CSV table of C-alpha atoms in Angstrom, one decimal:
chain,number,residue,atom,x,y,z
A,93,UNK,CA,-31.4,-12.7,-8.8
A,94,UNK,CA,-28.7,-10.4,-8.2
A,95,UNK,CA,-29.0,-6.7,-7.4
A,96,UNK,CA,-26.6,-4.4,-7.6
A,97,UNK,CA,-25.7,-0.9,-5.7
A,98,UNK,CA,-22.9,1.8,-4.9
A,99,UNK,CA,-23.2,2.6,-1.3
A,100,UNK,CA,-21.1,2.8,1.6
A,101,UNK,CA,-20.9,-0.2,4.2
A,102,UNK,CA,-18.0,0.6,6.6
A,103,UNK,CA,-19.9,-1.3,9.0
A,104,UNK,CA,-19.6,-4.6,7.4
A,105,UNK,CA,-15.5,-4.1,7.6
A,106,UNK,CA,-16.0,-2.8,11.2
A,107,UNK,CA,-18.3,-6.1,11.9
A,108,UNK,CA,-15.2,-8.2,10.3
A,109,UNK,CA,-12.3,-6.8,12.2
A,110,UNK,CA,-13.0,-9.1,14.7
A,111,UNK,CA,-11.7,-12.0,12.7
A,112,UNK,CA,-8.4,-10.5,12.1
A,113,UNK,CA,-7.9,-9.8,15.8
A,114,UNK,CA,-8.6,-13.8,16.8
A,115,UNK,CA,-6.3,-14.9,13.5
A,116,UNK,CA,-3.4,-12.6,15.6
A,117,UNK,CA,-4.6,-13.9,19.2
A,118,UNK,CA,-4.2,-17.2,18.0
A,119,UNK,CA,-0.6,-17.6,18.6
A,120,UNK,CA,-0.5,-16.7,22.0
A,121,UNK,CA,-2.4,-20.0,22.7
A,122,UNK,CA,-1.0,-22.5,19.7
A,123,UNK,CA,1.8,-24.1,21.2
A,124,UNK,CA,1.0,-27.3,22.5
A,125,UNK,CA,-2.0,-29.1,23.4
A,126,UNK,CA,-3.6,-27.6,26.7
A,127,UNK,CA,-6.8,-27.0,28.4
A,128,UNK,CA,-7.2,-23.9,30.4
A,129,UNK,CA,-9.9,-22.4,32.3
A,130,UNK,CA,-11.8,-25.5,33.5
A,131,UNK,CA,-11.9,-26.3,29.6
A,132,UNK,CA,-13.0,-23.2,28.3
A,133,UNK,CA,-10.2,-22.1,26.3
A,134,UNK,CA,-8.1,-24.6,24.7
A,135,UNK,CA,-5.2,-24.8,22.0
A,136,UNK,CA,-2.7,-26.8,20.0
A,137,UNK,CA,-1.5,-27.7,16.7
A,138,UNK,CA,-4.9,-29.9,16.3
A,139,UNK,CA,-7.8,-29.3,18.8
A,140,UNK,CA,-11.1,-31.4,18.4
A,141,UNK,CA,-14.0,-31.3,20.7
A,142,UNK,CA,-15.7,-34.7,20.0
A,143,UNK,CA,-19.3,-35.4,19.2
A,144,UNK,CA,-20.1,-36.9,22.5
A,145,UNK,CA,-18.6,-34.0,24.3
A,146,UNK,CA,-21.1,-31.1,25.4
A,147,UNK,CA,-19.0,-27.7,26.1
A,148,UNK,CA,-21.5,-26.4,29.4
A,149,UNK,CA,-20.0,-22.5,28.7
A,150,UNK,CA,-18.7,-20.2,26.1
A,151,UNK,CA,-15.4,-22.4,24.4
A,152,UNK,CA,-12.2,-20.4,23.0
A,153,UNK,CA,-10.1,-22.4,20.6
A,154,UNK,CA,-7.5,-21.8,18.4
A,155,UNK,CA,-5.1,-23.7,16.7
A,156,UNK,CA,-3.6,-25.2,13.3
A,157,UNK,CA,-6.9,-27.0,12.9
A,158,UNK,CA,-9.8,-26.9,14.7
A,159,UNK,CA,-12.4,-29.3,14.2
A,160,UNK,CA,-16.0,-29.1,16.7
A,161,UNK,CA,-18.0,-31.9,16.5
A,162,UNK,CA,-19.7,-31.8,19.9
A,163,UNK,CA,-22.6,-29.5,21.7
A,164,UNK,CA,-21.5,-26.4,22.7
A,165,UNK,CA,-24.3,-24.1,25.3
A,166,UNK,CA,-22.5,-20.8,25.3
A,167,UNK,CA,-20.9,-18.9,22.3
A,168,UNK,CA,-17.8,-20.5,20.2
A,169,UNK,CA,-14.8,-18.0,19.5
A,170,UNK,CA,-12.3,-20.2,17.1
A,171,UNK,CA,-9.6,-19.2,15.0
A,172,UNK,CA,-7.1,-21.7,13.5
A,173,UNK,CA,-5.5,-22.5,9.6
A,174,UNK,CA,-8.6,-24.9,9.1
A,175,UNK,CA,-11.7,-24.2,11.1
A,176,UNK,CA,-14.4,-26.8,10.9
A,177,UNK,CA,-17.7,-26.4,12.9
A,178,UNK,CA,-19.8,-29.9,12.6
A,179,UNK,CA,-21.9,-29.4,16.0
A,180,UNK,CA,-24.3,-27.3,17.4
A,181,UNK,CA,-23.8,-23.8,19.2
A,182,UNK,CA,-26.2,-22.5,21.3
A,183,UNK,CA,-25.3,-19.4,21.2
A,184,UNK,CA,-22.9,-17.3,18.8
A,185,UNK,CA,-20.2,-17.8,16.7
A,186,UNK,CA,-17.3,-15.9,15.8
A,187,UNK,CA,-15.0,-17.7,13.4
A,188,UNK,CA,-11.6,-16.9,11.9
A,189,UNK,CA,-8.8,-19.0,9.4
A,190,UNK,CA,-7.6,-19.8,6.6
A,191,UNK,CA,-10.7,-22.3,5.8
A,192,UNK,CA,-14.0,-22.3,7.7
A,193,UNK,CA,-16.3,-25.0,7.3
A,194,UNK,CA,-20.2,-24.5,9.2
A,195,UNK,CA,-22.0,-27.7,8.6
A,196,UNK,CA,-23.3,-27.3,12.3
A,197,UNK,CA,-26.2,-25.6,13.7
A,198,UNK,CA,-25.8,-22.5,15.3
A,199,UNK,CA,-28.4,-20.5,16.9
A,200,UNK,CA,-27.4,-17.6,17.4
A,201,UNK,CA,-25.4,-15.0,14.5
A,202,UNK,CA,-22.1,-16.1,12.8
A,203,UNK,CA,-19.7,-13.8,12.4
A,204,UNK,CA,-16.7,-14.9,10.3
A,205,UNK,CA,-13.0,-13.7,8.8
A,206,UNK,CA,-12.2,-16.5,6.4
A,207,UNK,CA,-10.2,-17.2,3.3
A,208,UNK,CA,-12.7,-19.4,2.1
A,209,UNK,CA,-16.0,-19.7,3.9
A,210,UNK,CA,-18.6,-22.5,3.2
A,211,UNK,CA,-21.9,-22.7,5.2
A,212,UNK,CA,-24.3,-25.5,4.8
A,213,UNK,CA,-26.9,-25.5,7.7
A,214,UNK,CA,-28.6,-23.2,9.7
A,215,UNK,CA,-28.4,-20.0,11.5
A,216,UNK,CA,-31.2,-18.9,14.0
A,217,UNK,CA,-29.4,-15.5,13.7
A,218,UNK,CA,-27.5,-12.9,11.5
A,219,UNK,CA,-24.4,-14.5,9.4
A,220,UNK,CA,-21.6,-11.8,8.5
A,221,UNK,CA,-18.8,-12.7,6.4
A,222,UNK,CA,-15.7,-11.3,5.2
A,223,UNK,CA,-13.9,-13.9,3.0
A,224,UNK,CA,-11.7,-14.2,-0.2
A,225,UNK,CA,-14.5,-16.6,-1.5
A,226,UNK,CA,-17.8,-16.9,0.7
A,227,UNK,CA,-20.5,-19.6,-0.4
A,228,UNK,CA,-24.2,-20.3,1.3
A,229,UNK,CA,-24.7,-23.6,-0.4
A,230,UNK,CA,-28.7,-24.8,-1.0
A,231,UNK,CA,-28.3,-26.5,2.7
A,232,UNK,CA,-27.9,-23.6,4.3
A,233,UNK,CA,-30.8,-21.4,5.8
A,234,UNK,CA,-30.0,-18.0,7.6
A,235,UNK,CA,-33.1,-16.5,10.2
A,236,UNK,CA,-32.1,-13.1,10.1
A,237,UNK,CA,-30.0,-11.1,7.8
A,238,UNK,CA,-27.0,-12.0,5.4
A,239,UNK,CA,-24.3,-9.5,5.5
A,240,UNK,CA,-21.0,-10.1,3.5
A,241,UNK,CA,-17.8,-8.2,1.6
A,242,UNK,CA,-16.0,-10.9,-0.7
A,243,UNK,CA,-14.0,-11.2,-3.4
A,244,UNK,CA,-16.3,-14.0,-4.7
A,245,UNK,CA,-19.4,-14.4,-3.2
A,246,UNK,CA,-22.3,-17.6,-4.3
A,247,UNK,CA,-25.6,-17.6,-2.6
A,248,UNK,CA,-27.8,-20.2,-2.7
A,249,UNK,CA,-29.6,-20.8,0.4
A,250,UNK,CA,-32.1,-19.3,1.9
A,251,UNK,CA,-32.1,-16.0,3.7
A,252,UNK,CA,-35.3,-14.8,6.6
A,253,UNK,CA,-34.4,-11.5,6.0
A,254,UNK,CA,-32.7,-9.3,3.9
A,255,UNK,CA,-29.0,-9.2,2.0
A,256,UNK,CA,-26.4,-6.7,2.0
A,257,UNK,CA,-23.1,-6.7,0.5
A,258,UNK,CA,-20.6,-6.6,-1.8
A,259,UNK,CA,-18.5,-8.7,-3.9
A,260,UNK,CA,-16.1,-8.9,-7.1
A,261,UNK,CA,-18.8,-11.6,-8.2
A,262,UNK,CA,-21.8,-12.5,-6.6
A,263,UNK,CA,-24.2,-15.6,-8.0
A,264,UNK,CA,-27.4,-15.9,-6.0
A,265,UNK,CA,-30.0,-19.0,-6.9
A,266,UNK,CA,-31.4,-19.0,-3.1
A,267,UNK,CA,-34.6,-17.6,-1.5
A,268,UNK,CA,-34.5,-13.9,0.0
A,269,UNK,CA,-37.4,-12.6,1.7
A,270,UNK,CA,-36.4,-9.1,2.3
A,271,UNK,CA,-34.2,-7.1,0.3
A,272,UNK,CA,-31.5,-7.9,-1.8
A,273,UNK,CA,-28.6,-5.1,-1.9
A,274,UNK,CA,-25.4,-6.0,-3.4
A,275,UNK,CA,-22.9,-3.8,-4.9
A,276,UNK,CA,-20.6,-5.9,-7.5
A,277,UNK,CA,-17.2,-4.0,-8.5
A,278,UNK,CA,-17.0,-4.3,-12.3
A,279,UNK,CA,-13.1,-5.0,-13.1
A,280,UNK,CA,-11.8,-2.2,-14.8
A,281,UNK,CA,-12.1,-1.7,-18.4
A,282,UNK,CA,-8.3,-1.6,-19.7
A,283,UNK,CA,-6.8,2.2,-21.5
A,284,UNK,CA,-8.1,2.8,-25.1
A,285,UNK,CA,-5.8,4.5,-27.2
A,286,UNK,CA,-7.2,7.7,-26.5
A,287,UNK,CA,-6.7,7.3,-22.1
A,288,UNK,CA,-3.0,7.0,-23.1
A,289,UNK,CA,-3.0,9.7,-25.3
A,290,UNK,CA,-4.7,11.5,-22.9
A,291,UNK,CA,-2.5,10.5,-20.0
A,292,UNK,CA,0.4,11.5,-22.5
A,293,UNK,CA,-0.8,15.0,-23.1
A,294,UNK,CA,-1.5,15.8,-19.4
A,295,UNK,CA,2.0,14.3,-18.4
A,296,UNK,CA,3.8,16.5,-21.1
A,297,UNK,CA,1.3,19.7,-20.1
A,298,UNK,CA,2.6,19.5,-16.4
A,299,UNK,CA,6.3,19.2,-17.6
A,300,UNK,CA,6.2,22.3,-20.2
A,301,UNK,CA,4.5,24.1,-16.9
A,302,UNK,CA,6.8,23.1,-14.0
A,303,UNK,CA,10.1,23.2,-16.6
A,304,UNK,CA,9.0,27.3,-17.9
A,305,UNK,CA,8.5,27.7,-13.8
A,306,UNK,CA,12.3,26.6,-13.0
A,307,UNK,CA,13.5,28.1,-15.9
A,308,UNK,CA,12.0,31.9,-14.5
A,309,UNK,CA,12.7,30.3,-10.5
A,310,UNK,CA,16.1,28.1,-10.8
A,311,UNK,CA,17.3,28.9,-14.6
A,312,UNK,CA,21.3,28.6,-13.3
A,313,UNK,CA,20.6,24.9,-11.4
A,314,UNK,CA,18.5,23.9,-14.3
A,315,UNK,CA,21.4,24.7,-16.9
A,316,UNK,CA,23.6,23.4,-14.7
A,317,UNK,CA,21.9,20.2,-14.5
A,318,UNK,CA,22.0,19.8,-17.9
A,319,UNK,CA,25.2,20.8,-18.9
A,320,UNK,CA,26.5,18.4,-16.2
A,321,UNK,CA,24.7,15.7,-17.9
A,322,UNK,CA,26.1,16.7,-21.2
A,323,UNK,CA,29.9,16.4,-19.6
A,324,UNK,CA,30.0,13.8,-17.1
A,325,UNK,CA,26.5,11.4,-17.7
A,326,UNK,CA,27.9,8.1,-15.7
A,327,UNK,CA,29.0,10.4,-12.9
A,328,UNK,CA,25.4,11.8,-12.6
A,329,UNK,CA,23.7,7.6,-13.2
A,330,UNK,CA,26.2,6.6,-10.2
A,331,UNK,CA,25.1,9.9,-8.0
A,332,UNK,CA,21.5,9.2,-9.1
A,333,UNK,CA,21.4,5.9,-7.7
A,334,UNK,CA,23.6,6.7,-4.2
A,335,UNK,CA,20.9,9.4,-3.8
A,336,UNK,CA,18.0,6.8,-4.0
A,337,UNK,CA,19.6,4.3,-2.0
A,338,UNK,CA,20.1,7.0,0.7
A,339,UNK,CA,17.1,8.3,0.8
A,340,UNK,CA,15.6,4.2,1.0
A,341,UNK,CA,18.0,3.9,3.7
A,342,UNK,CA,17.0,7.1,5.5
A,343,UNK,CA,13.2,6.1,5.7
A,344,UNK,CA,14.4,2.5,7.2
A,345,UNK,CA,16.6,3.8,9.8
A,346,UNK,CA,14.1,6.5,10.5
A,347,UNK,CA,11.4,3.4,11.1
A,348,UNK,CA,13.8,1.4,13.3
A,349,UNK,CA,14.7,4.9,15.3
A,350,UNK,CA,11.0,5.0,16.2
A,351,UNK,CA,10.6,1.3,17.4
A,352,UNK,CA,13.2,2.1,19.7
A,353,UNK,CA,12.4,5.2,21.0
A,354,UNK,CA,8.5,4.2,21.4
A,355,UNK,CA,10.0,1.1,23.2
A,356,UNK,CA,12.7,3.1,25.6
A,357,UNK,CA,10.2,6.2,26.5
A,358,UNK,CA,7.3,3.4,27.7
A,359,UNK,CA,10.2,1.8,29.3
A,360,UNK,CA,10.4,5.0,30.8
A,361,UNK,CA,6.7,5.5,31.4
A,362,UNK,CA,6.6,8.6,28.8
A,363,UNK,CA,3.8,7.8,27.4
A,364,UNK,CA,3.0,11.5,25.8
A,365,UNK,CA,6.6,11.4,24.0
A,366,UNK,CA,5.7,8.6,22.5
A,367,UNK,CA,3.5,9.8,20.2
A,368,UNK,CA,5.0,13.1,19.6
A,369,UNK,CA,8.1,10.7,18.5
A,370,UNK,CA,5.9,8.8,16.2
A,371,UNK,CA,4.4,11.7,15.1
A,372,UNK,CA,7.8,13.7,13.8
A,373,UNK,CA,9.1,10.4,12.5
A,374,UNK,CA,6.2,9.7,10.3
A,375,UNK,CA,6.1,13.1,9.5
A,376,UNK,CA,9.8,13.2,8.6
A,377,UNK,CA,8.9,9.8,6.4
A,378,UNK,CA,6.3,11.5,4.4
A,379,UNK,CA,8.4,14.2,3.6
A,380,UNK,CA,11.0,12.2,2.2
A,381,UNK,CA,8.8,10.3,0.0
A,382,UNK,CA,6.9,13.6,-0.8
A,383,UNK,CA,10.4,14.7,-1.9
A,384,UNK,CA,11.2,11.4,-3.9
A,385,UNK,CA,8.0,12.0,-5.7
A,386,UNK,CA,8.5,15.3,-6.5
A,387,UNK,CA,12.4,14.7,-8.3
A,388,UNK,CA,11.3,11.7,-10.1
A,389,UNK,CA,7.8,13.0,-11.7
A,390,UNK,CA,9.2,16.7,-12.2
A,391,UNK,CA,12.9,17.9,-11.5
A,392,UNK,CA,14.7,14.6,-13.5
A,393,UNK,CA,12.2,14.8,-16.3
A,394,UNK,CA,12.9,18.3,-16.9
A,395,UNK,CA,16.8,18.0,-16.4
A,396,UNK,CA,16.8,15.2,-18.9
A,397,UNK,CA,14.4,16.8,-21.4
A,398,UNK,CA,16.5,20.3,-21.4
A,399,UNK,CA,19.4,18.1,-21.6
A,400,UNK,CA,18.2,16.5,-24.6
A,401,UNK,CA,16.8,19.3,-26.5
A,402,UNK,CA,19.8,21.0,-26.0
A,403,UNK,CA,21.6,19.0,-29.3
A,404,UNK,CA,18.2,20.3,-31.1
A,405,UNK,CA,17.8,24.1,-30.4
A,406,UNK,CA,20.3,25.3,-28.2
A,407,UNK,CA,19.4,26.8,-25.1
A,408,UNK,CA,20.6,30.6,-25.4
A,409,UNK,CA,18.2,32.8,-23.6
A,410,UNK,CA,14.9,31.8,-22.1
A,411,UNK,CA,13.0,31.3,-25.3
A,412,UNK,CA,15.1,28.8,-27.2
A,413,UNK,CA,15.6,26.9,-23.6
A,414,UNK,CA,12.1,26.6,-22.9
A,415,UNK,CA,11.9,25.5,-27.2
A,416,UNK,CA,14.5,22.9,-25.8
A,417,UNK,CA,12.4,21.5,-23.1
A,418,UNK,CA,9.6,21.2,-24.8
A,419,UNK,CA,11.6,19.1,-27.7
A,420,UNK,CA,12.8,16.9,-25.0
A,421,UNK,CA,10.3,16.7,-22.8
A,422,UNK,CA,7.7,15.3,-25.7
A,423,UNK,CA,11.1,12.8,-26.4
A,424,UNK,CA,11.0,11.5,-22.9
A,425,UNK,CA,6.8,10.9,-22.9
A,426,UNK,CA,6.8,9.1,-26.1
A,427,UNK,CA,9.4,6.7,-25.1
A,428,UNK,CA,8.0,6.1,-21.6
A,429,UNK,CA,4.6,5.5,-22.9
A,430,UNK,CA,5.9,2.5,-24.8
A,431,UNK,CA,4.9,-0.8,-23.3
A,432,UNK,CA,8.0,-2.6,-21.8
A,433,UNK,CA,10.2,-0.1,-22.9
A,434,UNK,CA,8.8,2.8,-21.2
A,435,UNK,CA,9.3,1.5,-17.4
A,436,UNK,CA,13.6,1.0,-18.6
A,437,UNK,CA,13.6,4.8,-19.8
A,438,UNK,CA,11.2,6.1,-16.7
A,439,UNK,CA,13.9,4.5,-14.3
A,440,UNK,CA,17.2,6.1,-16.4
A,441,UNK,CA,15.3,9.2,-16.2
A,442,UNK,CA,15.0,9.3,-13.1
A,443,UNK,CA,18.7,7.8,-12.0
A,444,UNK,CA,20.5,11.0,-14.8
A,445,UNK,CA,18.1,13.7,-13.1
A,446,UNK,CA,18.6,13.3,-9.7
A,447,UNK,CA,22.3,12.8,-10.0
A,448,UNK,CA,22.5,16.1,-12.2
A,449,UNK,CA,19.7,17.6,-9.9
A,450,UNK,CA,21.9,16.8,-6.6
A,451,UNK,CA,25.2,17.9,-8.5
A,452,UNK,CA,23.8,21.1,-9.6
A,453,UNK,CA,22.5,22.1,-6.0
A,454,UNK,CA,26.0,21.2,-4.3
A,455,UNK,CA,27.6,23.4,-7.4
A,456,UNK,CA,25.3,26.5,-6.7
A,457,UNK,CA,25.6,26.2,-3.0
A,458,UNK,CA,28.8,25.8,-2.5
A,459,UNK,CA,31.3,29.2,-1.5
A,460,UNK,CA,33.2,30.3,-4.8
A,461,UNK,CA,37.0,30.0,-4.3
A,462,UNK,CA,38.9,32.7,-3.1
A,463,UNK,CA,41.6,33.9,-5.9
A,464,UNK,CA,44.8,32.4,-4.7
A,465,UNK,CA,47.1,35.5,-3.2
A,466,UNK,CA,49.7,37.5,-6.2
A,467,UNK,CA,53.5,36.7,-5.2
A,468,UNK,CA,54.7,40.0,-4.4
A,469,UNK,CA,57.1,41.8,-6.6
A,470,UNK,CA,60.6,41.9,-6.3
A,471,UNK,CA,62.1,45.1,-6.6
A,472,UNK,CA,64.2,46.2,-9.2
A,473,UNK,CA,67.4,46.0,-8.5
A,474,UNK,CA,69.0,49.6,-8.4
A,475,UNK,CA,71.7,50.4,-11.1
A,476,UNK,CA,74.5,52.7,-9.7
């Protein structure tokens, strides 16, 4: 019987992070077949500890596929693309891969970051799972506590204790002696008519607000946005689009600067630059998104709507501009709110007003032209 709650489990996705850390170790090791350590940790493409084999310590293994059929008296750390566990661990196991497979006994916990996880035997201790698709089949018995966080989780063993999770689906036909808490996330229901009309009205709200706001803050860049899309569109589309692919390639070549500093300052052993470096680069990142944002949702939006209301009202004085924007603005959510045609006019949008927007700012800031200098006059010639 499933139960289900909202509460907060950071711990299960601390308890997990261990699996992602073996998954990354595992190609220091995976490169060919070798035994290190007197045995105890061992790699390859394919890695199998035989059934007659008994591992007298703890065993690390990773590789492409690792399959452990033998005895193993200390704790088994394994990561690999396939992971199967057929033999008995004395102590714990921590588990990582693609696909796990526990048909083995293992008495102490089990702690596992899987793709797919499958478990059919027993566990003296507490089994933890973070997996795309986790299942406890009816073989399966836990001692302790189940703890899991899965896209799709089935439970039909038994469980000692208690259960804890949460899951996109969870199934559970097993036996739980303590308490079952389970939080399943319910797939979202899709917009009704009235979310997107909702999500329309807000959308055209905030553009009426930020457009009146330019037009009191900005009213010469804003008119000059849009009368520079009323005389030269295509040169605002192809300005639009170099601005974008600037400010793409700014953020990139931004990234790559911090690499290399972060790489020449511990060269260097500056080890306090280097996060002052990473710092002001990620901090110079953000603002350029911020800014992307910002022109896309707002300034182009309101350039384009003035632009278009302009060939319905006019835009003399504040009144009829702001009429203007509002005629254009409603134009520009209707048409982006239709499906498959609305992502096309969101993208133009945003291409015409940030070419108008950058075009208008380079206008406004740049020096007025000094009147060219009068010829002097010649003077008339005297008459004797």
């Amino acid at each position: 019987m499933a139960r289900s709650s909202v509460i907060r489990r950071p711990l299960i996705v601390t308890l997990i992070v261990a699996g992602s850390v073996l998954a990354a170790a595992s190609a220091a090791f995976a490169q060919a077949q070798e035994s290190r350590l007197e045995g105890k940790v061992r790699a390859g493409d394919e890695v199998v500890i035989p059934a007659d084999e008994t591992v007298e310590h703890n065993l690390y293994v990773s590789g492409g596929r690792v399959r452990v059929e033998g005895r193993i008296e200390g704790d088994l750390v394994a990561a690999g693309g396939q992971v199967d566990v057929l033999g008995e661990v004395a102590g714990d196991a921590l588990l990582a891969g693609g696909t796990v497979n526990v048909s083995g006994d293992i008495q102490g916990d089990v702690r596992v970051g899987a793709g797919q996880f499958v478990i059919s035997s027993a566990v003296g201790g507490d089994v933890v799972i973070g997996a795309g698709q986790g299942v406890v089949t009816s073989a399966a018995s836990i001692g302790e506590d189940l703890v899991f966080s899965a896209g799709q989780m089935t439970m039909d063993g038994a469980v000692a204790g208690s259960v804890l999770g949460q899951a996109g689906d969870y199934r559970e036909s097993g036996s739980v002696a303590g308490a079952v808490d389970v939080a399943v996330s319910e797939p979202p229901a899709p917009p009704t008519v009235a979310d997107r009309a909702a999500g329309a009205a807000r959308r055209y709200a905030s553009l009426l607000i930020f457009g009146a706001l330019l037009l009191v803050i900005a009213p010469r860049v804003l008119r000059s946005g849009a009368e520079s899309l009323r005389r030269e569109p295509l040169k605002d589309l192809g300005l639009g689009a170099l601005g974008y692919i600037a400010a793409i390639a700014a953020v990139l070549v931004i990234a790559f600067a911090m690499i290399l500093l972060a790489i020449a300052l511990g060269l260097l052993q500056l080890g306090g630059l280097v996060v002052a470096g990473l710092v002001g680069g990620l901090l110079t990142i953000a603002v350029i998104v911020f800014a992307l944002v910002v022109v896309s949702a707002f300034f182009a939006q309101t350039l384009v709507g003035l632009w278009l209301g302009r060939f319905a009202v006019g835009d003399a004085g504040w009144l009829r501009a702001f009429l203007a924007l509002a005629v254009g603005a409603l134009a520009i959510v209707v048409l982006t709110a239709i499906p498959y045609v609305g992502p096309v006019v969101r993208l133009l949008v945003a291409l015409f007003g940030m070419g108008a927007l950058l075009l208008a700012v380079y206008r406004r800031m740049r020096p007025p032209r000094s009147p060219q200098a009068m010829p002097p006059a010649h003077a008339a010639p005297v008459v004797q």
